Amino acid sequence: MVIPEGVRGQVRGALFDCDGLLVATEDLFTVAETAIFADRGVVFTPEHKARVLGHPFPEVGRRMATMLGVPGQGVALAEELLARMEVLVAEPMAPLPGVVEVLASLRGRVRRVVVSNSPLRLVDATLRAAGLHEQFDAVVTVEDAERAKPFPDLYLRGAELAGEEPGCCLAFEDSATGVQAARAAGIPVIGVPKRTGPHASADIGADWHVPSLDSLAARALIAQLVRA
C-alpha cells in the first residue's frame, strides 16, 4: 500500500466510527428495521437497507417513512428504531476482530476518539455492552455537531478533542458515508468495508482498504502511519 511521505509517521489522533466498525451492530439495526417494516405489513429488502445504511437516525426515520408510505412519521419511526436498538444492545457483545488489539497498540501513543452518527445514549450502551467504554479518550456523537456524516462536522470535532489538526489524525470507517465525512474534514481514512452479505463492497472510497482490523494489512498500515 502506498503511503505518502508527508503522512508516514505523522498520525497523532485515531478516530473510530462505532457501529459496524467497533461492534457488529449493523446486523442488529437490520433486525430492528425488519421488525418495524413487518409491523406495518412490509418486507424489509436489501434495497431498503441500502437506502438507510450509514445515515443518522432522523434521516433514517425520514427515509423509512417515505418507503413505508407514511410521510410525516419520520420522527416517530426514528424514535422507534432507537428504542428497539437500545433493547438489542443491552446484552453483552464482543468487539469485532482486531478492535481490542488495535486500541491497545495505540494506548499512550495517540488519543483515541469515537466519532459516531448515533445518539450518545446508544453509543454509550453499545460501548459498555462490548466492554470498550473505558478505551477511549473522548466520544463524539450526532448531538455534538450541527450536521451529521456525510458532512465533516463530527470528524472536525473529533480532531479537536484529539488535540490535533485533521491532517494529523487517522479515521477508521466501514461505510461510504463515514469515509465521505472524514475525507471532507481532511482526515485520511482506513476503510474496513463489509465483505459479506448483500451490502458487501471492496471499496468504500477510503485512502486504504483492509479486510479487517485484525489483518496484517491493517497492522502494517497503522505501524507506518502512527507516530512511534
Coordinates of C-alpha atoms in Angstrom, one line a residue:
M1 CA 0.0 0.0 0.0
V2 CA 1.4 3.4 -0.9
I3 CA 1.8 5.9 1.9
P4 CA 2.9 9.4 1.0
E5 CA 6.0 10.6 2.9
G6 CA 4.1 13.6 4.3
V7 CA 1.7 11.2 6.1
R8 CA 4.1 8.5 7.2
G9 CA 4.6 8.6 11.0
Q10 CA 2.5 11.8 11.3
V11 CA -0.7 10.5 12.8
R12 CA -1.3 11.7 16.4
G13 CA -5.0 11.1 16.8
A14 CA -7.1 8.0 16.0
L15 CA -10.8 8.5 15.2
F16 CA -13.1 5.5 15.1
D17 CA -16.6 5.0 13.8
C18 CA -18.7 2.8 16.2
D19 CA -21.5 0.8 14.5
G20 CA -20.1 -1.8 12.2
L21 CA -16.5 -0.8 12.9
L22 CA -16.0 -1.5 16.6
V23 CA -19.0 -3.7 17.2
A24 CA -21.2 -5.7 14.7
T25 CA -24.3 -3.6 15.5
E26 CA -25.3 -3.2 11.8
D27 CA -26.9 -6.7 11.9
L28 CA -28.9 -5.5 14.9
F29 CA -30.0 -2.5 13.0
T30 CA -31.3 -4.8 10.3
V31 CA -33.2 -6.8 12.9
A32 CA -34.8 -3.7 14.2
E33 CA -35.6 -2.2 10.8
T34 CA -37.0 -5.5 9.6
A35 CA -39.4 -5.6 12.6
I36 CA -40.5 -2.1 12.1
F37 CA -41.4 -2.9 8.4
A38 CA -43.0 -6.2 9.4
D39 CA -45.3 -4.5 11.9
R40 CA -46.6 -2.4 9.0
G41 CA -47.0 -5.4 6.7
V42 CA -44.0 -4.6 4.5
V43 CA -41.0 -6.9 3.8
F44 CA -37.7 -5.1 4.5
T45 CA -35.4 -5.8 1.5
P46 CA -31.8 -5.3 0.7
E47 CA -32.8 -2.3 -1.4
H48 CA -34.4 -0.7 1.6
K49 CA -31.3 -1.4 3.7
A50 CA -29.1 0.3 1.1
R51 CA -31.2 3.5 1.4
V52 CA -30.7 3.8 5.1
L53 CA -27.2 2.4 5.7
G54 CA -24.8 4.8 7.4
H55 CA -27.3 7.6 7.9
P56 CA -28.2 9.3 11.2
F57 CA -31.4 8.4 12.9
P58 CA -33.5 11.4 11.8
E59 CA -32.6 10.8 8.2
V60 CA -33.2 7.0 8.5
G61 CA -36.6 7.8 10.0
R62 CA -37.5 10.1 7.2
R63 CA -36.4 7.6 4.6
M64 CA -38.3 4.8 6.3
A65 CA -41.4 7.0 6.4
T66 CA -41.1 7.5 2.6
M67 CA -40.6 3.8 1.9
L68 CA -43.5 2.9 4.1
G69 CA -45.8 5.4 2.5
V70 CA -46.3 7.3 5.8
P71 CA -44.7 10.8 5.2
G72 CA -44.7 12.8 8.3
Q73 CA -44.0 9.9 10.6
G74 CA -40.2 10.1 10.3
V75 CA -39.6 11.4 13.8
A76 CA -41.7 8.6 15.3
L77 CA -40.0 5.9 13.3
A78 CA -36.6 7.2 14.2
E79 CA -37.6 7.1 17.9
E80 CA -39.0 3.6 17.5
L81 CA -35.8 2.4 15.8
L82 CA -33.7 3.9 18.6
A83 CA -35.8 2.3 21.3
R84 CA -35.6 -1.1 19.6
M85 CA -31.8 -0.7 19.3
E86 CA -31.4 0.1 22.9
V87 CA -33.1 -3.2 23.8
L88 CA -30.9 -5.1 21.3
V89 CA -27.6 -3.7 22.6
A90 CA -28.5 -4.3 26.2
E91 CA -26.9 -7.8 26.1
P92 CA -23.1 -8.2 26.2
M93 CA -21.4 -8.5 22.8
A94 CA -17.9 -9.0 21.6
P95 CA -16.0 -6.3 19.8
L96 CA -15.2 -7.0 16.1
P97 CA -11.9 -8.9 15.4
G98 CA -8.8 -6.8 15.9
V99 CA -10.5 -3.9 17.7
V100 CA -9.1 -4.7 21.2
E101 CA -5.6 -5.2 19.8
V102 CA -5.6 -2.0 17.7
L103 CA -6.8 0.1 20.6
A104 CA -4.2 -1.5 22.9
S105 CA -1.4 -0.8 20.3
L106 CA -2.4 2.9 20.2
R107 CA -2.7 3.4 24.0
G108 CA -0.3 6.0 25.2
R109 CA 0.8 6.9 21.7
V110 CA -2.2 8.8 20.4
R111 CA -5.6 10.0 21.6
R112 CA -8.4 7.6 20.7
V113 CA -11.8 9.1 19.9
V114 CA -15.2 7.6 18.8
V115 CA -17.0 9.5 16.1
S116 CA -20.5 8.2 15.6
N117 CA -23.7 9.2 13.7
S118 CA -25.7 7.6 16.5
P119 CA -27.1 9.4 19.7
L120 CA -24.9 9.3 22.8
R121 CA -27.3 7.1 24.7
L122 CA -27.0 4.4 22.1
V123 CA -23.2 4.8 21.6
D124 CA -22.6 4.6 25.3
A125 CA -24.8 1.5 25.7
T126 CA -23.0 -0.2 22.8
L127 CA -19.5 0.6 24.1
R128 CA -20.5 -0.7 27.5
A129 CA -22.0 -3.9 26.1
A130 CA -18.7 -4.5 24.3
G131 CA -16.5 -3.6 27.2
L132 CA -15.0 -0.7 25.3
H133 CA -16.4 2.2 27.3
E134 CA -13.0 2.9 29.1
Q135 CA -10.9 2.5 26.0
F136 CA -11.4 6.0 24.5
D137 CA -10.3 9.5 25.5
A138 CA -13.4 11.1 24.1
V139 CA -16.7 10.3 22.3
V140 CA -18.3 12.4 19.6
T141 CA -21.9 11.7 18.7
V142 CA -24.6 13.2 16.5
E143 CA -25.6 15.7 19.2
D144 CA -22.1 17.3 19.1
A145 CA -22.4 19.0 15.7
E146 CA -24.9 20.8 13.6
R147 CA -24.6 18.3 10.7
A148 CA -24.1 14.5 10.8
K149 CA -22.0 12.4 8.5
P150 CA -21.5 12.6 5.4
F151 CA -20.7 16.2 6.4
P152 CA -17.3 16.8 8.0
D153 CA -18.6 18.4 11.3
L154 CA -18.3 15.4 13.6
Y155 CA -14.9 14.5 12.4
L156 CA -13.7 18.1 12.8
R157 CA -15.0 17.9 16.4
G158 CA -13.2 14.6 16.8
A159 CA -9.9 16.0 15.7
E160 CA -10.4 19.0 18.1
L161 CA -11.0 16.6 21.0
A162 CA -7.9 14.6 20.0
G163 CA -6.0 17.9 20.2
E164 CA -4.6 17.6 16.7
E165 CA -5.1 19.1 13.2
P166 CA -7.3 17.0 11.0
G167 CA -4.4 16.1 8.7
C168 CA -2.6 14.6 11.8
C169 CA -5.5 12.3 12.6
L170 CA -6.5 8.9 11.1
A171 CA -10.1 7.8 10.7
F172 CA -11.3 4.2 10.7
E173 CA -14.6 3.7 8.8
D174 CA -16.8 0.9 7.5
S175 CA -19.2 2.9 5.3
A176 CA -19.0 5.2 2.3
T177 CA -21.0 7.8 4.3
G178 CA -18.4 7.9 7.1
V179 CA -15.5 7.9 4.6
Q180 CA -17.0 10.9 2.8
A181 CA -17.3 12.7 6.2
A182 CA -13.7 12.0 7.2
R183 CA -12.2 12.9 3.9
A184 CA -14.3 16.1 3.7
A185 CA -12.7 17.0 7.1
G186 CA -9.2 16.5 5.6
I187 CA -8.6 13.3 7.5
P188 CA -7.0 10.2 5.9
V189 CA -9.1 7.1 6.2
I190 CA -8.6 3.3 6.6
G191 CA -11.7 1.7 5.3
V192 CA -12.9 -1.7 6.6
P193 CA -15.8 -2.4 4.2
K194 CA -18.4 -5.0 4.7
R195 CA -17.3 -8.0 2.7
T196 CA -20.1 -10.4 3.1
G197 CA -23.9 -10.2 2.7
P198 CA -26.0 -8.1 0.3
H199 CA -24.0 -4.9 1.0
A200 CA -20.5 -6.3 0.5
S201 CA -18.0 -3.9 -1.0
A202 CA -14.3 -3.9 -1.5
D203 CA -14.1 -0.2 -2.0
I204 CA -15.9 2.5 0.0
G205 CA -13.7 5.4 -1.1
A206 CA -11.2 5.3 1.7
D207 CA -7.5 6.1 1.2
W208 CA -6.6 2.5 2.1
H209 CA -8.8 -0.6 2.4
V210 CA -8.2 -3.6 4.7
P211 CA -10.3 -6.8 5.2
S212 CA -10.5 -6.4 8.9
L213 CA -8.7 -4.7 11.8
D214 CA -7.0 -7.9 12.7
S215 CA -5.4 -8.3 9.3
L216 CA -1.8 -8.0 8.6
A217 CA -2.6 -5.1 6.2
A218 CA -4.2 -3.1 9.0
R219 CA -1.4 -3.7 11.4
A220 CA 1.2 -2.7 8.8
L221 CA -0.7 0.5 7.9
I222 CA -1.1 1.6 11.5
A223 CA 2.6 0.9 12.2
Q224 CA 3.6 3.1 9.3
L225 CA 1.1 5.9 9.8
V226 CA 1.1 6.4 13.6
R227 CA 3.9 8.1 15.3
A228 CA 6.2 5.9 17.3

